[in-house]
Amino acid sequence: MVFGGVNEERLQLNEDTLWGGGPYDPDSPDALGALPEARKLVFDGNYAAAANLISKKIMARPLRQMPYQTVGDLLLAFPDAKTVENYHRDLNLDTAVATVAYTSGGVAYTREVFSSPVDQVIVVRLAADKPGQISFTAGLTTPQHADVMVEVNTNAPFLGETNNATLVMRGMNGNSGGIKGALKFQARVCVLPDCGKILADKDRIYVTNANSATLLIAAATSYKNYHDVSGDPEAITKNQIAGAYYKWWCGHVADCVDTTLADHITAHRKLFRRVALNLGETDAMKLPTDERIQHFAEGNDPQLAALYYQFGRYLLISSSRPGGQPANLQGLWNDSLNPPWGGKYTININTEMNYWPAESGNLAECVTPLIAMVKDLSETGARTARSQYNARGWVAHHNTDLWRATAPIDGPAWGIWPAGGAWLCLHLWDRYEFSGDVKVLEEIYPVMKGAAQFFLDTLVEEPKHKWLVTNPSLSPENQHPFGAAVCAGPTMDMEILRDLFANTIKAAEILGVDARFRRQLATARTRLAPLQTGRAGQLQEWMEDWDLQAPEIHHRHVSHLYGLYPGRDITVRGTPKFAAAVKKSLELRGDQATGWATAWRICLWTHLGEGDHAFEILKFLLSPARTYPNMFDAHPPFQIDGNFGGAAGIAEMLMQSGNGEIEFLPALPKAWSSGSVKGLRARGGFEVSLDWKEGKLVTAALKSITGNSVTLRYCDATHALRLKPGEVFIWNGR
Ligand code: FUC
């Protein structure tokens, strides 16, 4: 995070493996013994007693998971600027460079910052348009247990005329909930001035009268994986700084950085430039971003929606790269040791939502960390499945952390929900659907199989209709009218399992494996509790028609509507009765909720084909109530899922794919009557570009990646085709 002050610059530093605690196993040893009684209490309608028992016996120990934590701050103090003119700061989404610029005392200063995925360093470049004008003091602070010291000339002892010094922070992460901190971490800031003077004391570096200066920043922890913390952050950060340093050094300090910057921009653009979106441009673009957010609801700034979409892609590119951790509740931008909700992976919506714009936004690489995490969960979750349920396969409840904890946490109103891992599997399947790559399928199939196996072993017959249901479970975080959230067979679980079983069966068919298991899944699938319409015409959230009596009728979660989006159980054309019931449920819930919950509503309305309604909700999401001046989503407080869900909502207005179809402009709002988009990806393995005028499709260009067949749809017109890999087809929607 770049704060951009004039007299002081604060760079808030994060490293995505710096979390509290260490490897741990939170499974409750009393859970398995209590499970039959808990199930009975739920089936008997004794919900409060069930919750009580679950709270005592089944919840994880400790009850909470480990928090994501900050590294600390790099502070740069500049001489007092007497007058400041032309202050400007921006983040260029196309280069991923943040710039601060101003004039003071007749000197124009610029400060550029970028975080290079190539060299694994953050680079700060301080420049002035007159020589000898760069003076500052650099120091590191942190709320962690850590020491800061200066090392002089460790990187380039041979560079006679150019001195350099490095700030080094060495620390240990914190304990949490009785789990001892087990991670060493280190941050290094190498300060490289061009001319001028560099001095250092114990923990500060002073640069005076340089022509310019470059800072190279690296950070690492000893985390290797969820059960191995034997890494050497000193070696990692030294290597990263040295690598960047030797690349940086090009003979004359003033010209250095250029290769590092060029490589950074190339790597960023490789992902970012795949999609171009134009929704129209107006004079509102000339205003600063905070003012545009204030005025977006007035309806005259379509480019801000395009910017919000691309900002979402930028955030994912910047927080979810192969080899790193998935984007957490704050992406990776966190200034605290105990951020809201621990900055964890909440997998009853939030983590999944982070990845909603990824595949259609042509960012398959960014999904890699999520897939790696789900693989880890299939290992830790196998332990929980065995010890807490005596089941095969694996299970994850509503949250996880760096250590891949999978037991139910927080309390029975939140934690006793076994479908978190099953939901995540939708993203594995999507990876296959969007790529059409059988190698992907081979890699993910065992994980999907394990997730499905767990439910074959734990679904129980409900007494009234003999449906197979989850028990104990809940409809994420929503209380039913009987003093608890715990219940059996909430609608969302059934929808997730219908998807999981169908996708696992398809995967096994394609791979030609597990015929008997496929049959078992198919049989179990037909016995799951069905969708039901309640007395207000709504889609029932629970097996019983409780919706209208629930204490929080406008609850933020709309879990039971998963079947319409992101699931594919319900569609307007395929299951019109249930689509109408979803609409009724949405009307009952209302349009406005927390950031992510507002974004989910947008996505749902796009899948009802109601673009103007979705756009009205987007106006709320993109207002100061739900978007901070820097465009971060406001839950409130800051939570990044709303950014990603909002970006997905914009893409879903323009194109939707699934069930063998790609639909163009399924929910185009009137406000975006003309526009174009290039480079979206669709299920089945297609790249899609569209342009439209006066609310009507002009052309849809489709490029096949895999050679699959597909049906194109625009309004009521359809066109079935099969292209060769690489072949392009242009359609005018008639
Ligand atoms: C779920 C949501 C909250 C919040 C938290 C991180 O518990 O219900 O609104 O987003 O996750």
XYZ file of C-alpha atoms and ligand atoms in Angstrom:
745
model
C 0.000 0.000 0.000
C 1.418 3.339 -1.108
C 0.150 6.226 1.020
C 1.650 9.074 -1.029
C 2.311 11.735 1.611
C 4.531 14.696 0.767
C 6.696 14.959 3.881
C 6.421 11.282 4.659
C 5.879 8.277 2.431
C 4.511 5.179 4.095
C 4.757 1.862 2.321
C 2.656 -0.694 4.131
C 4.388 -4.027 3.506
C 2.864 -7.478 3.221
C 4.152 -10.955 2.551
C 1.449 -13.492 1.824
C 2.826 -16.274 4.050
C 3.134 -14.141 7.178
C 0.283 -15.394 9.363
C -0.020 -16.015 13.093
C 0.708 -19.411 14.711
C 2.287 -22.474 13.146
C 1.328 -25.908 11.827
C -1.558 -27.210 13.969
C -4.365 -29.728 14.064
C -7.553 -28.196 15.465
C -9.831 -31.239 15.114
C -11.957 -31.893 18.177
C -11.369 -35.350 19.705
C -14.909 -35.295 21.147
C -16.661 -34.615 17.857
C -17.166 -38.111 16.534
C -18.748 -39.331 19.771
C -21.216 -36.441 19.796
C -22.190 -36.660 16.117
C -25.089 -39.182 16.377
C -26.700 -37.229 19.221
C -26.282 -33.914 17.382
C -27.952 -35.404 14.298
C -30.825 -36.771 16.328
C -31.420 -33.454 18.076
C -31.549 -31.709 14.689
C -33.976 -34.232 13.173
C -36.122 -33.959 16.332
C -36.283 -30.186 15.884
C -34.324 -29.615 19.076
C -32.127 -26.999 17.447
C -30.968 -25.023 20.476
C -29.913 -28.215 22.239
C -28.108 -29.368 19.106
C -26.253 -26.049 18.888
C -25.312 -26.353 22.535
C -23.915 -29.850 22.103
C -22.036 -28.871 18.936
C -20.574 -25.901 20.741
C -19.282 -28.092 23.571
C -18.054 -31.133 21.654
C -17.703 -30.573 17.932
C -16.084 -27.160 17.499
C -12.369 -26.850 16.697
C -9.737 -26.380 19.360
C -8.758 -23.588 19.369
C -12.141 -22.186 18.372
C -10.594 -19.627 16.010
C -8.109 -19.922 13.194
C -4.860 -18.009 12.722
C -4.845 -14.409 11.426
C -3.023 -13.041 8.405
C -0.507 -10.443 9.589
C 1.361 -7.397 8.345
C 5.139 -7.217 7.927
C 5.222 -3.547 8.947
C 5.919 -0.192 7.334
C 8.760 1.382 5.434
C 8.744 5.064 6.344
C 10.531 7.656 4.243
C 10.801 11.085 5.848
C 11.529 13.976 3.496
C 12.595 17.537 4.386
C 9.605 19.727 5.201
C 8.045 20.948 1.957
C 7.137 24.607 2.470
C 4.843 24.871 -0.506
C 3.360 22.070 -2.586
C 1.845 22.486 -6.013
C 0.449 20.184 -8.673
C 0.139 17.252 -6.293
C -0.981 14.193 -8.196
C -1.027 10.499 -7.525
C -2.196 7.585 -9.556
C -2.061 3.887 -10.042
C -1.620 2.977 -13.691
C -3.516 -0.293 -14.164
C -1.793 -0.987 -17.465
C 1.760 -0.782 -16.055
C 1.030 -1.607 -12.385
C 3.112 1.381 -11.310
C 1.957 3.791 -8.588
C 3.172 7.363 -8.960
C 3.211 10.358 -6.629
C 4.235 13.697 -8.167
C 4.360 17.276 -6.932
C 6.336 20.478 -7.205
C 7.918 22.104 -4.200
C 10.352 25.026 -4.070
C 10.581 25.039 -7.861
C 11.579 21.356 -8.027
C 9.333 18.694 -9.583
C 9.484 15.458 -7.593
C 8.268 12.033 -8.671
C 8.050 8.840 -6.710
C 7.307 5.608 -8.525
C 6.575 2.293 -6.834
C 6.024 -1.127 -8.326
C 6.025 -4.671 -7.030
C 7.763 -6.898 -9.541
C 6.501 -10.446 -10.018
C 9.644 -11.149 -12.055
C 12.295 -10.054 -9.564
C 10.203 -10.553 -6.393
C 11.086 -7.109 -5.078
C 9.205 -3.881 -4.566
C 11.047 -1.043 -6.261
C 10.779 2.609 -5.215
C 12.312 5.228 -7.470
C 12.676 8.772 -6.177
C 13.495 11.428 -8.736
C 13.646 15.219 -9.128
C 14.013 17.418 -12.204
C 17.060 19.214 -10.724
C 20.272 17.586 -9.451
C 21.044 17.093 -5.778
C 17.438 17.461 -4.580
C 16.720 14.020 -3.122
C 17.149 13.832 0.651
C 15.338 11.483 2.996
C 15.574 9.230 6.010
C 14.461 5.596 5.691
C 13.325 3.438 8.603
C 11.246 0.311 9.213
C 8.581 -0.098 11.903
C 6.419 -3.071 12.795
C 3.924 -4.224 15.414
C 5.562 -7.692 15.171
C 8.311 -8.955 17.477
C 11.259 -7.942 15.320
C 14.597 -6.143 15.317
C 15.664 -3.623 12.749
C 19.289 -2.932 11.916
C 21.350 -1.499 9.085
C 23.858 -3.468 7.053
C 26.246 -1.391 4.971
C 27.398 -2.258 1.469
C 26.370 -5.882 1.702
C 25.242 -6.007 -1.885
C 27.865 -4.279 -3.922
C 31.077 -3.841 -1.987
C 32.960 -3.264 -5.233
C 31.004 -0.249 -6.430
C 33.461 2.449 -5.502
C 31.520 5.605 -6.159
C 28.065 4.342 -5.228
C 27.395 3.560 -1.644
C 24.452 1.624 -0.488
C 23.017 0.453 2.768
C 20.318 -2.043 3.671
C 17.693 -1.926 6.389
C 17.087 -5.407 7.717
C 14.109 -6.459 9.835
C 14.301 -9.909 11.430
C 11.307 -11.191 13.363
C 9.038 -13.989 14.489
C 5.298 -14.104 13.888
C 2.873 -14.014 16.814
C 1.156 -16.744 18.824
C -2.565 -17.004 18.294
C -5.269 -18.847 20.233
C -2.614 -20.832 22.090
C -0.804 -21.856 18.888
C 2.805 -20.770 19.074
C 4.231 -18.529 16.381
C 6.535 -20.716 14.279
C 7.496 -18.458 11.394
C 10.704 -16.511 11.054
C 10.410 -13.571 8.722
C 12.676 -10.990 7.246
C 12.349 -7.773 5.267
C 15.234 -6.019 3.513
C 15.301 -2.528 2.069
C 18.378 -1.773 0.025
C 18.861 1.983 -0.473
C 20.805 3.043 -3.576
C 21.301 6.782 -4.100
C 22.765 8.328 -7.239
C 25.506 10.699 -5.991
C 24.810 12.615 -2.795
C 25.696 11.139 0.537
C 24.478 8.076 2.381
C 24.923 7.647 6.121
C 23.507 5.142 8.520
C 23.077 4.678 12.217
C 21.853 1.560 13.982
C 18.423 1.362 12.384
C 18.047 4.258 9.969
C 19.520 5.307 6.644
C 20.058 8.964 5.705
C 20.414 10.105 2.124
C 21.270 13.720 1.366
C 21.462 15.659 -1.890
C 21.273 12.710 -4.235
C 20.193 13.192 -7.837
C 17.820 10.258 -7.510
C 17.528 7.147 -5.388
C 16.279 3.593 -5.795
C 15.047 1.324 -3.018
C 14.771 -2.429 -3.475
C 12.517 -4.162 -0.956
C 12.217 -7.892 -0.352
C 10.381 -9.889 2.298
C 10.022 -13.593 3.055
C 9.106 -16.028 5.812
C 10.275 -19.528 6.678
C 6.951 -20.993 5.394
C 7.466 -23.768 2.866
C 4.055 -25.360 3.104
C 1.320 -25.905 5.705
C 3.404 -28.470 7.602
C 6.950 -27.255 6.942
C 8.360 -23.988 8.281
C 12.027 -24.715 7.673
C 12.594 -22.033 5.013
C 15.396 -19.505 5.331
C 14.018 -15.971 4.921
C 17.512 -14.489 5.225
C 18.781 -16.453 2.247
C 15.613 -15.793 0.239
C 15.570 -12.030 0.760
C 19.336 -11.672 0.255
C 19.070 -13.539 -3.028
C 16.100 -11.511 -4.157
C 17.833 -8.219 -3.391
C 21.088 -9.390 -4.962
C 19.280 -10.666 -8.063
C 17.395 -7.406 -8.484
C 20.526 -5.449 -7.687
C 22.682 -7.007 -10.363
C 19.903 -6.670 -12.875
C 19.386 -3.103 -11.771
C 23.013 -2.104 -11.984
C 23.626 -1.003 -15.551
C 26.688 1.163 -15.277
C 25.131 4.493 -14.469
C 22.796 4.702 -11.504
C 20.443 7.249 -13.040
C 19.536 4.866 -15.888
C 19.240 1.807 -13.711
C 15.837 0.313 -12.861
C 14.836 0.428 -16.494
C 15.240 -3.317 -17.127
C 13.554 -4.202 -13.846
C 10.686 -1.881 -14.705
C 10.451 -3.106 -18.291
C 10.351 -6.742 -17.157
C 7.714 -5.894 -14.564
C 5.519 -4.151 -17.118
C 5.900 -6.976 -19.641
C 4.908 -9.610 -17.073
C 1.943 -7.551 -15.899
C 0.689 -6.761 -19.390
C 0.907 -10.378 -20.430
C -2.091 -10.926 -18.157
C -3.691 -7.517 -17.927
C -3.919 -6.730 -21.639
C -5.772 -9.908 -22.503
C -9.086 -8.178 -21.885
C -10.088 -4.718 -23.127
C -13.453 -3.265 -22.122
C -15.079 -0.146 -23.513
C -18.466 0.879 -22.112
C -18.307 4.433 -23.440
C -16.439 7.523 -22.301
C -17.604 10.894 -20.998
C -16.001 14.001 -19.499
C -16.454 12.459 -16.049
C -13.210 10.584 -16.776
C -11.284 13.802 -16.188
C -12.328 13.943 -12.538
C -10.326 12.344 -9.729
C -11.445 8.837 -8.806
C -12.960 9.755 -5.420
C -15.218 12.355 -7.073
C -16.237 9.904 -9.785
C -17.310 7.415 -7.126
C -19.406 10.123 -5.485
C -21.179 10.838 -8.779
C -21.412 7.389 -10.384
C -25.062 6.927 -9.410
C -25.953 10.006 -11.475
C -25.392 7.728 -14.441
C -23.012 9.641 -16.663
C -19.735 7.786 -16.141
C -19.790 4.396 -17.880
C -15.990 4.347 -18.012
C -15.890 4.100 -14.204
C -17.627 0.728 -14.434
C -15.053 -0.417 -17.006
C -12.321 0.871 -14.698
C -13.850 -0.980 -11.756
C -13.853 -4.158 -13.818
C -10.221 -3.751 -14.817
C -9.269 -2.747 -11.269
C -10.698 -6.086 -10.150
C -8.505 -7.875 -12.690
C -5.512 -5.786 -11.587
C -6.138 -6.728 -7.946
C -6.289 -10.424 -8.750
C -3.158 -10.256 -10.906
C -1.413 -8.511 -8.007
C -2.609 -10.752 -5.187
C -2.867 -14.244 -6.660
C 0.123 -15.398 -8.676
C 1.357 -18.928 -9.308
C 3.593 -20.008 -6.422
C 1.963 -17.607 -3.955
C -1.005 -17.842 -1.623
C -4.566 -17.240 -2.849
C -6.128 -13.805 -2.323
C -7.450 -13.611 1.252
C -10.214 -11.382 2.658
C -7.997 -8.355 2.024
C -6.262 -9.686 -1.060
C -2.901 -9.236 0.585
C -3.212 -5.601 1.659
C -3.341 -5.599 5.449
C -1.835 -3.268 8.054
C -2.653 -5.206 11.196
C -1.731 -8.230 13.293
C -5.397 -9.009 13.697
C -7.307 -7.757 10.658
C -11.117 -7.991 10.380
C -12.148 -11.672 10.487
C -8.456 -12.517 10.732
C -7.986 -11.714 7.015
C -8.511 -15.422 6.469
C -10.058 -17.557 3.764
C -13.788 -17.548 4.453
C -15.002 -20.301 2.172
C -18.749 -19.972 2.667
C -18.682 -17.224 -0.033
C -15.771 -14.791 0.250
C -12.840 -16.813 -1.105
C -14.963 -18.229 -3.906
C -16.149 -14.727 -4.827
C -12.526 -13.590 -5.083
C -12.184 -15.945 -8.031
C -15.494 -15.246 -9.782
C -13.978 -12.853 -12.352
C -10.838 -14.930 -12.930
C -11.733 -17.422 -15.649
C -13.993 -15.230 -17.779
C -11.460 -12.413 -17.293
C -8.797 -14.563 -18.983
C -6.689 -14.912 -15.825
C -6.375 -18.672 -15.510
C -2.867 -18.340 -14.016
C -4.305 -16.412 -11.086
C -6.451 -19.401 -10.114
C -3.335 -21.552 -9.601
C -2.845 -20.585 -5.914
C -6.489 -21.415 -5.181
C -6.131 -24.851 -6.752
C -2.953 -25.453 -4.759
C -4.782 -24.509 -1.565
C -7.685 -26.836 -2.319
C -5.194 -29.665 -2.830
C -3.728 -28.916 0.592
C -7.236 -28.899 2.059
C -7.865 -32.319 0.591
C -5.001 -33.522 2.826
C -5.820 -31.691 6.069
C -9.530 -32.167 5.385
C -9.009 -35.936 5.128
C -7.781 -35.823 8.728
C -10.913 -33.919 9.806
C -13.169 -36.257 7.813
C -11.648 -39.260 9.533
C -11.418 -37.940 13.057
C -14.629 -35.911 13.282
C -16.931 -37.941 10.977
C -15.293 -41.344 10.502
C -15.635 -40.686 6.778
C -13.487 -41.188 3.695
C -12.564 -38.278 1.452
C -12.102 -34.809 2.869
C -14.116 -31.951 4.312
C -13.575 -28.233 4.926
C -15.996 -26.090 6.925
C -16.567 -22.336 6.583
C -13.012 -20.994 6.970
C -9.419 -21.903 6.450
C -6.031 -20.278 6.971
C -2.374 -20.567 5.941
C -2.173 -23.825 7.916
C -5.166 -25.257 6.005
C -7.221 -25.872 9.125
C -10.513 -27.569 8.207
C -12.422 -28.191 11.469
C -15.579 -26.161 12.247
C -14.719 -22.841 13.945
C -16.169 -19.735 15.609
C -19.316 -21.408 16.989
C -22.283 -23.469 15.811
C -24.025 -20.495 14.163
C -21.155 -20.168 11.658
C -18.874 -23.148 11.678
C -20.990 -26.266 11.461
C -21.243 -26.187 7.686
C -19.477 -29.022 5.860
C -19.748 -27.773 2.261
C -16.842 -25.280 2.041
C -14.520 -27.733 0.305
C -17.301 -28.949 -1.986
C -17.983 -25.374 -3.117
C -14.284 -24.766 -3.803
C -14.331 -27.791 -6.110
C -16.528 -25.793 -8.496
C -13.443 -23.691 -9.205
C -11.428 -26.804 -10.009
C -14.096 -27.951 -12.411
C -14.278 -24.470 -13.954
C -10.520 -24.618 -14.547
C -11.215 -27.687 -16.669
C -14.329 -26.271 -18.350
C -12.619 -23.053 -19.390
C -9.429 -24.754 -20.571
C -10.787 -28.045 -21.881
C -7.426 -29.452 -20.800
C -7.572 -33.127 -19.792
C -4.240 -32.760 -17.952
C -5.956 -30.293 -15.637
C -8.685 -32.845 -15.098
C -6.227 -35.597 -14.203
C -4.695 -33.284 -11.640
C -7.927 -32.183 -9.985
C -10.039 -35.306 -10.229
C -8.681 -36.996 -7.062
C -9.530 -33.845 -5.096
C -13.082 -33.721 -6.468
C -13.480 -37.433 -5.872
C -12.414 -37.069 -2.236
C -14.831 -34.197 -1.708
C -17.700 -36.284 -3.123
C -16.664 -39.383 -1.171
C -17.003 -37.512 2.097
C -20.667 -36.832 1.362
C -21.401 -40.383 0.223
C -20.257 -41.381 3.725
C -21.977 -38.637 5.714
C -25.298 -37.854 4.011
C -28.133 -39.141 6.160
C -31.732 -40.028 5.415
C -34.143 -37.403 6.644
C -37.155 -39.002 8.379
C -40.070 -37.329 6.559
C -39.332 -37.863 2.853
C -36.281 -40.136 3.055
C -34.234 -37.552 1.179
C -30.460 -37.649 1.637
C -29.289 -34.568 3.487
C -26.359 -33.020 5.329
C -26.783 -32.993 9.110
C -25.615 -31.102 11.071
C -25.265 -28.156 8.724
C -26.614 -24.626 8.251
C -27.504 -22.124 5.551
C -24.381 -19.972 5.858
C -24.652 -17.678 8.814
C -28.430 -17.275 8.623
C -30.537 -18.154 11.655
C -33.784 -19.970 11.069
C -36.817 -19.165 13.247
C -36.035 -21.729 15.934
C -33.252 -20.048 17.838
C -30.302 -21.456 15.910
C -28.713 -21.763 12.479
C -27.992 -25.477 12.708
C -30.342 -27.592 10.616
C -30.424 -30.501 8.157
C -30.264 -30.270 4.364
C -30.227 -26.515 3.739
C -30.952 -25.728 0.086
C -27.434 -24.465 -0.581
C -25.839 -27.767 0.430
C -28.115 -29.668 -1.907
C -27.316 -27.319 -4.797
C -23.578 -27.532 -4.165
C -23.748 -31.319 -3.955
C -25.812 -31.611 -7.130
C -23.025 -29.644 -8.882
C -20.202 -31.539 -7.194
C -21.675 -34.955 -7.947
C -22.541 -34.065 -11.558
C -19.086 -32.598 -12.206
C -17.295 -35.498 -10.532
C -19.314 -37.982 -12.591
C -18.464 -36.096 -15.794
C -14.793 -35.932 -14.837
C -14.670 -39.680 -14.130
C -16.409 -40.362 -17.448
C -13.926 -38.276 -19.410
C -11.022 -39.970 -17.657
C -12.709 -43.362 -18.031
C -12.366 -44.288 -14.364
C -14.423 -45.295 -11.311
C -17.553 -46.672 -12.996
C -19.017 -48.023 -9.742
C -18.333 -44.821 -7.855
C -20.025 -42.856 -10.655
C -23.137 -44.977 -10.245
C -23.120 -44.433 -6.485
C -22.890 -40.687 -7.007
C -25.674 -40.729 -9.598
C -27.974 -42.632 -7.246
C -27.201 -40.408 -4.282
C -27.717 -37.347 -6.454
C -31.305 -38.286 -7.280
C -32.039 -38.733 -3.588
C -30.825 -35.280 -2.461
C -33.551 -32.999 -1.084
C -35.064 -31.141 -4.076
C -35.515 -27.416 -4.643
C -38.789 -26.204 -3.164
C -40.921 -23.111 -3.576
C -42.334 -21.546 -0.410
C -45.546 -19.782 0.415
C -44.412 -16.364 -0.836
C -43.348 -17.955 -4.094
C -39.724 -17.728 -2.933
C -37.051 -20.389 -3.278
C -36.955 -22.033 0.140
C -33.697 -21.509 1.990
C -34.328 -24.555 4.171
C -36.089 -27.905 3.785
C -39.086 -26.395 5.566
C -40.805 -23.172 4.510
C -39.230 -20.996 7.203
C -38.027 -18.034 5.143
C -40.673 -15.508 6.118
C -40.271 -16.240 9.825
C -36.467 -16.009 9.885
C -35.256 -13.229 12.189
C -33.194 -11.426 9.522
C -35.290 -11.309 6.413
C -32.780 -9.044 4.615
C -29.807 -11.225 5.561
C -26.624 -10.504 3.585
C -26.003 -14.122 2.581
C -28.175 -15.385 -0.270
C -26.821 -18.903 -0.007
C -29.871 -20.740 -1.329
C -29.632 -18.749 -4.556
C -26.251 -20.368 -5.286
C -28.133 -22.620 -7.731
C -28.619 -19.649 -10.098
C -25.150 -18.168 -9.583
C -22.415 -19.284 -9.305
C -24.048 -22.733 -9.576
C -25.925 -23.930 -12.624
C -28.802 -25.868 -11.100
C -31.252 -23.085 -11.963
C -31.554 -21.191 -15.266
C -34.238 -18.924 -16.676
C -34.811 -21.156 -19.702
C -34.142 -24.562 -18.157
C -35.997 -24.199 -14.839
C -38.215 -21.104 -15.237
C -40.299 -21.916 -12.160
C -37.276 -21.920 -9.877
C -35.766 -18.884 -11.612
C -38.985 -17.030 -10.756
C -38.674 -18.272 -7.169
C -35.101 -16.946 -7.004
C -36.378 -13.585 -8.201
C -38.974 -13.544 -5.435
C -36.286 -14.423 -2.863
C -34.083 -11.615 -4.154
C -36.952 -9.152 -3.872
C -37.587 -10.263 -0.297
C -33.887 -9.952 0.590
C -33.560 -6.437 -0.905
C -30.848 -4.961 -3.128
C -28.500 -3.416 -0.587
C -26.204 -5.339 1.706
C -22.519 -5.517 2.647
C -20.008 -5.054 -0.198
C -19.699 -8.678 -1.226
C -23.382 -9.368 -0.600
C -24.305 -6.452 -2.878
C -21.977 -7.842 -5.549
C -23.614 -11.278 -5.282
C -27.017 -9.678 -5.836
C -25.678 -8.002 -8.999
C -24.454 -11.340 -10.344
C -27.775 -13.010 -9.542
C -29.837 -10.353 -11.320
C -27.625 -10.720 -14.398
C -28.491 -14.427 -14.432
C -32.162 -13.512 -14.367
C -31.410 -11.490 -17.505
C -32.260 -8.219 -15.746
C -29.383 -5.929 -16.641
C -31.074 -2.689 -15.616
C -31.835 -4.029 -12.167
C -28.257 -5.289 -11.855
C -27.019 -1.865 -12.927
C -29.121 -0.124 -10.253
C -27.399 -2.301 -7.655
C -24.001 -1.584 -9.225
C -24.718 2.109 -8.597
C -24.910 1.307 -4.893
C -21.776 -0.867 -4.947
C -19.883 1.887 -6.751
C -20.997 4.621 -4.328
C -19.049 5.930 -1.309
C -21.169 3.608 0.875
C -19.481 0.541 -0.615
C -16.368 1.817 -2.391
C -13.532 3.703 -0.713
C -11.821 6.602 -2.524
C -9.018 4.262 -3.684
C -11.688 1.924 -5.144
C -11.232 -0.782 -2.532
C -14.512 -2.434 -1.596
C -16.150 -1.462 1.699
C -17.870 -4.362 3.504
C -17.422 -2.083 5.511
C -14.601 -2.311 6.600
C -12.331 -3.008 3.630
C -12.846 -6.495 2.249
C -11.697 -7.312 -1.261
C -14.403 -9.828 -2.242
C -16.798 -7.022 -3.232
C -14.265 -5.775 -5.793
C -14.025 -9.215 -7.337
C -17.752 -9.957 -7.144
C -18.519 -6.545 -8.683
C -16.049 -7.174 -11.514
C -17.645 -10.567 -12.126
C -21.093 -8.935 -12.194
C -19.982 -6.555 -14.955
C -18.613 -9.458 -17.017
C -21.796 -11.504 -16.449
C -23.840 -8.624 -17.916
C -21.921 -9.020 -21.172
C -21.429 -12.759 -21.502
C -22.455 -15.915 -19.679
C -21.428 -19.469 -20.416
C -22.328 -22.909 -19.174
C -24.414 -25.968 -19.966
C -22.961 -26.013 -23.487
C -24.041 -22.457 -24.336
C -22.414 -19.065 -24.595
C -24.880 -16.210 -24.327
C -23.966 -12.737 -25.584
C -25.221 -9.595 -23.856
C -27.570 -11.556 -21.567
C -28.072 -8.613 -19.205
C -26.865 -5.471 -20.967
C -28.058 -2.384 -19.081
C -29.569 0.449 -21.120
C -26.866 2.720 -19.688
C -24.213 0.952 -21.779
C -25.989 1.077 -25.125
C -22.766 0.970 -27.173
C -19.484 -0.669 -26.344
C -17.074 -3.483 -26.921
C -15.138 -6.110 -25.071
C -12.187 -8.144 -26.273
C -10.613 -11.289 -24.893
C -13.143 -12.770 -22.457
C -12.996 -16.523 -21.937
C -16.011 -18.859 -22.017
C -16.633 -22.407 -20.829
C -15.872 -25.002 -23.462
C -12.568 -23.287 -24.254
C -13.372 -20.142 -26.255
C -12.105 -16.609 -26.455
C -14.873 -14.076 -27.047
C -14.916 -10.510 -28.338
C -18.104 -8.500 -28.756
C -19.241 -5.161 -29.947
C -22.670 -3.666 -29.744
C -24.516 -0.484 -30.746
C -27.816 1.005 -29.573
C -28.278 -1.905 -27.222
C -27.913 -4.516 -29.998
C -25.170 -6.984 -30.770
C -23.182 -6.004 -33.870
C -20.641 -8.834 -33.921
C -19.506 -11.633 -31.683
C -16.095 -13.069 -32.557
C -15.419 -16.503 -31.196
C -12.042 -18.217 -31.217
C -11.908 -21.879 -30.296
C -9.040 -23.027 -28.110
C -9.956 -26.704 -27.858
C -12.201 -27.560 -30.786
C -15.274 -28.236 -28.630
C -18.802 -27.793 -29.936
C -20.997 -25.052 -28.500
C -24.304 -23.264 -28.990
C -24.191 -19.497 -29.287
C -27.142 -17.483 -28.084
C -28.213 -13.880 -28.502
C -31.735 -13.154 -27.209
C -33.856 -15.884 -28.824
C -31.477 -16.642 -31.694
C -29.161 -19.621 -31.348
C -26.424 -21.051 -33.501
C -24.768 -24.419 -32.895
C -21.260 -24.975 -34.198
C -17.994 -26.791 -33.839
C -14.718 -25.063 -34.704
C -11.230 -26.447 -35.084
C -8.711 -25.384 -32.458
C -7.570 -21.866 -33.335
C -10.468 -21.292 -35.738
C -12.406 -18.033 -35.530
C -16.119 -17.561 -36.147
C -17.928 -14.264 -36.441
C -21.643 -14.060 -35.700
C -24.059 -11.174 -35.889
C -26.617 -12.764 -33.567
C -29.234 -13.426 -36.214
C -18.754 -13.975 6.526
C -19.724 -12.847 6.256
C -19.289 -11.570 6.829
C -17.850 -11.320 6.453
C -16.976 -12.489 6.874
C -15.564 -12.348 6.469
O -18.813 -14.352 7.856
O -20.994 -13.141 6.726
O -20.119 -10.563 6.296
O -17.750 -11.157 5.086
O -17.439 -13.641 6.278
